[in-house]
PDB file of C-alpha atoms in Angstrom:
ATOM      1  CA  GLN A  23      94.813  96.197 123.409  1.00  0.00           C
ATOM      2  CA  VAL A  24      93.321  98.869 125.671  1.00  0.00           C
ATOM      3  CA  GLN A  25      94.244  99.434 129.308  1.00  0.00           C
ATOM      4  CA  LEU A  26      91.585 100.359 131.655  1.00  0.00           C
ATOM      5  CA  VAL A  27      92.035 102.333 135.186  1.00  0.00           C
ATOM      6  CA  GLU A  28      89.058 103.261 137.280  1.00  0.00           C
ATOM      7  CA  SER A  29      89.227 105.719 140.008  1.00  0.00           C
ATOM      8  CA  GLY A  30      87.032 107.526 141.988  1.00  0.00           C
ATOM      9  CA  GLY A  31      85.576 104.816 144.340  1.00  0.00           C
ATOM     10  CA  GLY A  32      85.472 105.334 148.097  1.00  0.00           C
ATOM     11  CA  LEU A  33      83.715 105.840 151.196  1.00  0.00           C
ATOM     12  CA  VAL A  34      80.358 107.532 150.885  1.00  0.00           C
ATOM     13  CA  LYS A  35      77.191 107.762 153.465  1.00  0.00           C
ATOM     14  CA  ALA A  36      73.950 106.198 152.403  1.00  0.00           C
ATOM     15  CA  GLY A  37      71.885 108.506 150.311  1.00  0.00           C
ATOM     16  CA  GLY A  38      74.823 110.308 148.558  1.00  0.00           C
ATOM     17  CA  SER A  39      76.069 110.116 145.470  1.00  0.00           C
ATOM     18  CA  LEU A  40      79.550 109.078 143.773  1.00  0.00           C
ATOM     19  CA  ARG A  41      81.259 109.345 140.296  1.00  0.00           C
ATOM     20  CA  VAL A  42      83.465 106.612 139.283  1.00  0.00           C
ATOM     21  CA  THR A  43      85.593 107.027 136.157  1.00  0.00           C
ATOM     22  CA  CYS A  44      87.150 104.467 133.629  1.00  0.00           C
ATOM     23  CA  SER A  45      90.271 105.658 131.889  1.00  0.00           C
ATOM     24  CA  GLY A  46      91.474 103.945 128.700  1.00  0.00           C
ATOM     25  CA  SER A  47      95.006 104.010 127.478  1.00  0.00           C
ATOM     26  CA  GLY A  48      96.608 102.319 124.674  1.00  0.00           C
ATOM     27  CA  ARG A  49      94.409 102.680 121.981  1.00  0.00           C
ATOM     28  CA  THR A  50      91.023 104.687 122.037  1.00  0.00           C
ATOM     29  CA  PHE A  51      88.097 102.742 122.851  1.00  0.00           C
ATOM     30  CA  THR A  52      85.525 105.267 121.035  1.00  0.00           C
ATOM     31  CA  PHE A  53      83.823 102.447 119.411  1.00  0.00           C
ATOM     32  CA  ASP A  54      84.077  99.907 122.119  1.00  0.00           C
ATOM     33  CA  THR A  55      80.777  98.991 124.332  1.00  0.00           C
ATOM     34  CA  VAL A  56      82.158  99.963 127.883  1.00  0.00           C
ATOM     35  CA  GLY A  57      80.409  97.901 130.693  1.00  0.00           C
ATOM     36  CA  TRP A  58      80.311  98.568 134.388  1.00  0.00           C
ATOM     37  CA  PHE A  59      80.229  95.354 136.745  1.00  0.00           C
ATOM     38  CA  ARG A  60      80.166  95.161 140.337  1.00  0.00           C
ATOM     39  CA  GLN A  61      81.298  92.054 142.656  1.00  0.00           C
ATOM     40  CA  THR A  62      80.973  91.364 146.543  1.00  0.00           C
ATOM     41  CA  PRO A  63      82.929  88.660 148.293  1.00  0.00           C
ATOM     42  CA  GLY A  64      81.577  85.443 147.498  1.00  0.00           C
ATOM     43  CA  LYS A  65      79.215  86.596 144.655  1.00  0.00           C
ATOM     44  CA  GLU A  66      79.158  86.477 140.700  1.00  0.00           C
ATOM     45  CA  ARG A  67      80.196  89.856 138.895  1.00  0.00           C
ATOM     46  CA  GLU A  68      77.003  91.586 138.557  1.00  0.00           C
ATOM     47  CA  PHE A  69      76.149  93.568 135.274  1.00  0.00           C
ATOM     48  CA  VAL A  70      75.294  97.137 136.181  1.00  0.00           C
ATOM     49  CA  GLY A  71      75.567  98.869 132.666  1.00  0.00           C
ATOM     50  CA  PHE A  72      76.783  99.601 129.362  1.00  0.00           C
ATOM     51  CA  ILE A  73      77.253 102.225 126.885  1.00  0.00           C
ATOM     52  CA  THR A  74      77.911 101.723 123.304  1.00  0.00           C
ATOM     53  CA  GLY A  75      80.234 103.625 120.933  1.00  0.00           C
ATOM     54  CA  SER A  76      77.189 105.400 119.749  1.00  0.00           C
ATOM     55  CA  GLY A  77      76.200 106.160 123.114  1.00  0.00           C
ATOM     56  CA  ARG A  78      73.195 103.949 123.568  1.00  0.00           C
ATOM     57  CA  LYS A  79      72.775 102.641 127.051  1.00  0.00           C
ATOM     58  CA  LYS A  80      71.559  99.629 128.667  1.00  0.00           C
ATOM     59  CA  TYR A  81      71.154  99.270 132.454  1.00  0.00           C
ATOM     60  CA  ASN A  82      70.394  96.252 134.890  1.00  0.00           C
ATOM     61  CA  SER A  83      66.871  97.124 135.914  1.00  0.00           C
ATOM     62  CA  ASP A  84      67.388  95.406 139.566  1.00  0.00           C
ATOM     63  CA  SER A  85      70.791  96.504 140.282  1.00  0.00           C
ATOM     64  CA  LEU A  86      70.989 100.067 141.423  1.00  0.00           C
ATOM     65  CA  LYS A  87      67.492 100.450 139.897  1.00  0.00           C
ATOM     66  CA  GLY A  88      67.261 103.702 138.062  1.00  0.00           C
ATOM     67  CA  ARG A  89      69.814 105.359 140.492  1.00  0.00           C
ATOM     68  CA  VAL A  90      72.549 105.125 137.912  1.00  0.00           C
ATOM     69  CA  ILE A  91      73.993 106.997 134.676  1.00  0.00           C
ATOM     70  CA  ILE A  92      76.699 105.917 132.533  1.00  0.00           C
ATOM     71  CA  SER A  93      78.303 108.498 130.114  1.00  0.00           C
ATOM     72  CA  ARG A  94      81.200 109.014 128.205  1.00  0.00           C
ATOM     73  CA  ASP A  95      83.742 111.378 127.013  1.00  0.00           C
ATOM     74  CA  ASN A  96      85.049 110.167 123.623  1.00  0.00           C
ATOM     75  CA  ALA A  97      87.693 112.818 123.525  1.00  0.00           C
ATOM     76  CA  LYS A  98      89.208 111.733 126.913  1.00  0.00           C
ATOM     77  CA  ASN A  99      88.832 108.305 126.255  1.00  0.00           C
ATOM     78  CA  THR A 100      86.857 108.270 129.419  1.00  0.00           C
ATOM     79  CA  VAL A 101      83.635 106.593 130.693  1.00  0.00           C
ATOM     80  CA  PHE A 102      81.578 107.345 133.849  1.00  0.00           C
ATOM     81  CA  LEU A 103      79.427 105.630 136.236  1.00  0.00           C
ATOM     82  CA  GLU A 104      77.449 108.245 138.227  1.00  0.00           C
ATOM     83  CA  MET A 105      75.219 106.566 141.168  1.00  0.00           C
ATOM     84  CA  TYR A 106      72.925 108.384 143.105  1.00  0.00           C
ATOM     85  CA  SER A 107      71.027 107.740 146.573  1.00  0.00           C
ATOM     86  CA  LEU A 108      73.493 105.042 147.336  1.00  0.00           C
ATOM     87  CA  LYS A 109      72.660 102.394 149.802  1.00  0.00           C
ATOM     88  CA  PRO A 110      74.960  99.849 152.117  1.00  0.00           C
ATOM     89  CA  GLU A 111      73.759  96.981 149.687  1.00  0.00           C
ATOM     90  CA  ASP A 112      75.648  98.993 146.933  1.00  0.00           C
ATOM     91  CA  THR A 113      79.068  98.366 148.693  1.00  0.00           C
ATOM     92  CA  ALA A 114      81.221  96.602 146.314  1.00  0.00           C
ATOM     93  CA  VAL A 115      84.093  96.402 144.046  1.00  0.00           C
ATOM     94  CA  TYR A 116      83.080  98.244 140.957  1.00  0.00           C
ATOM     95  CA  TYR A 117      84.700  97.451 137.464  1.00  0.00           C
ATOM     96  CA  CYS A 118      84.868  98.779 134.014  1.00  0.00           C
ATOM     97  CA  ALA A 119      85.158  96.462 130.883  1.00  0.00           C
ATOM     98  CA  ALA A 120      85.594  96.974 127.092  1.00  0.00           C
ATOM     99  CA  ASN A 121      84.201  95.158 124.155  1.00  0.00           C
ATOM    100  CA  SER A 122      85.517  95.833 120.971  1.00  0.00           C
ATOM    101  CA  GLN A 123      83.281  93.794 118.872  1.00  0.00           C
ATOM    102  CA  GLY A 124      80.169  95.988 119.506  1.00  0.00           C
ATOM    103  CA  VAL A 125      78.370  93.256 121.476  1.00  0.00           C
ATOM    104  CA  ASP A 126      75.749  94.338 123.772  1.00  0.00           C
ATOM    105  CA  GLY A 127      77.056  92.604 126.568  1.00  0.00           C
ATOM    106  CA  THR A 128      75.273  92.052 129.972  1.00  0.00           C
ATOM    107  CA  SER A 129      77.588  88.988 130.767  1.00  0.00           C
ATOM    108  CA  PRO A 130      81.262  89.241 131.930  1.00  0.00           C
ATOM    109  CA  THR A 131      82.228  86.727 129.550  1.00  0.00           C
ATOM    110  CA  GLU A 132      81.405  89.343 126.504  1.00  0.00           C
ATOM    111  CA  TYR A 133      84.189  92.013 127.707  1.00  0.00           C
ATOM    112  CA  ASP A 134      87.911  91.451 126.452  1.00  0.00           C
ATOM    113  CA  TYR A 135      89.238  93.930 128.744  1.00  0.00           C
ATOM    114  CA  TRP A 136      89.032  94.700 132.317  1.00  0.00           C
ATOM    115  CA  GLY A 137      90.283  97.307 134.968  1.00  0.00           C
ATOM    116  CA  GLN A 138      91.611  96.392 138.444  1.00  0.00           C
ATOM    117  CA  GLY A 139      88.620  97.615 140.076  1.00  0.00           C
ATOM    118  CA  THR A 140      87.479 100.189 142.591  1.00  0.00           C
ATOM    119  CA  GLN A 141      85.918  99.726 145.904  1.00  0.00           C
ATOM    120  CA  VAL A 142      82.863 101.645 146.835  1.00  0.00           C
ATOM    121  CA  THR A 143      81.526 101.602 150.538  1.00  0.00           C
ATOM    122  CA  VAL A 144      78.390 102.855 151.436  1.00  0.00           C
ATOM    123  CA  SER A 145      78.040 103.240 154.964  1.00  0.00           C
ATOM    124  CA  SER A 146      74.593 103.489 156.974  1.00  0.00           C
TER     125      SER A 146
END
């Protein structure tokens, strides 16, 4: 199993940037696809993007619309979510998740392991 912990969330002003980190432990997740999702109260968890073990990426064309970059540092068992030009509507709990089957998952159901989430709040 892999344990995931997100960090780096917080309060940022509109127009600002933020980098959220997903750190894995328990085993290496170098070959896992790691996805990012976000969720606001009363809404379903929304796909933000993923990065595969080989570094291939896919982003939600609607969510964060080109204002996000996902990267990974396999040596540190870490995946990053960098967000730019943040807007108040980006306020959410952001989760990372790992998929060990190599599935290019855009649905939460395709991920086996989840972090606890980190709150990102964008003030206007």
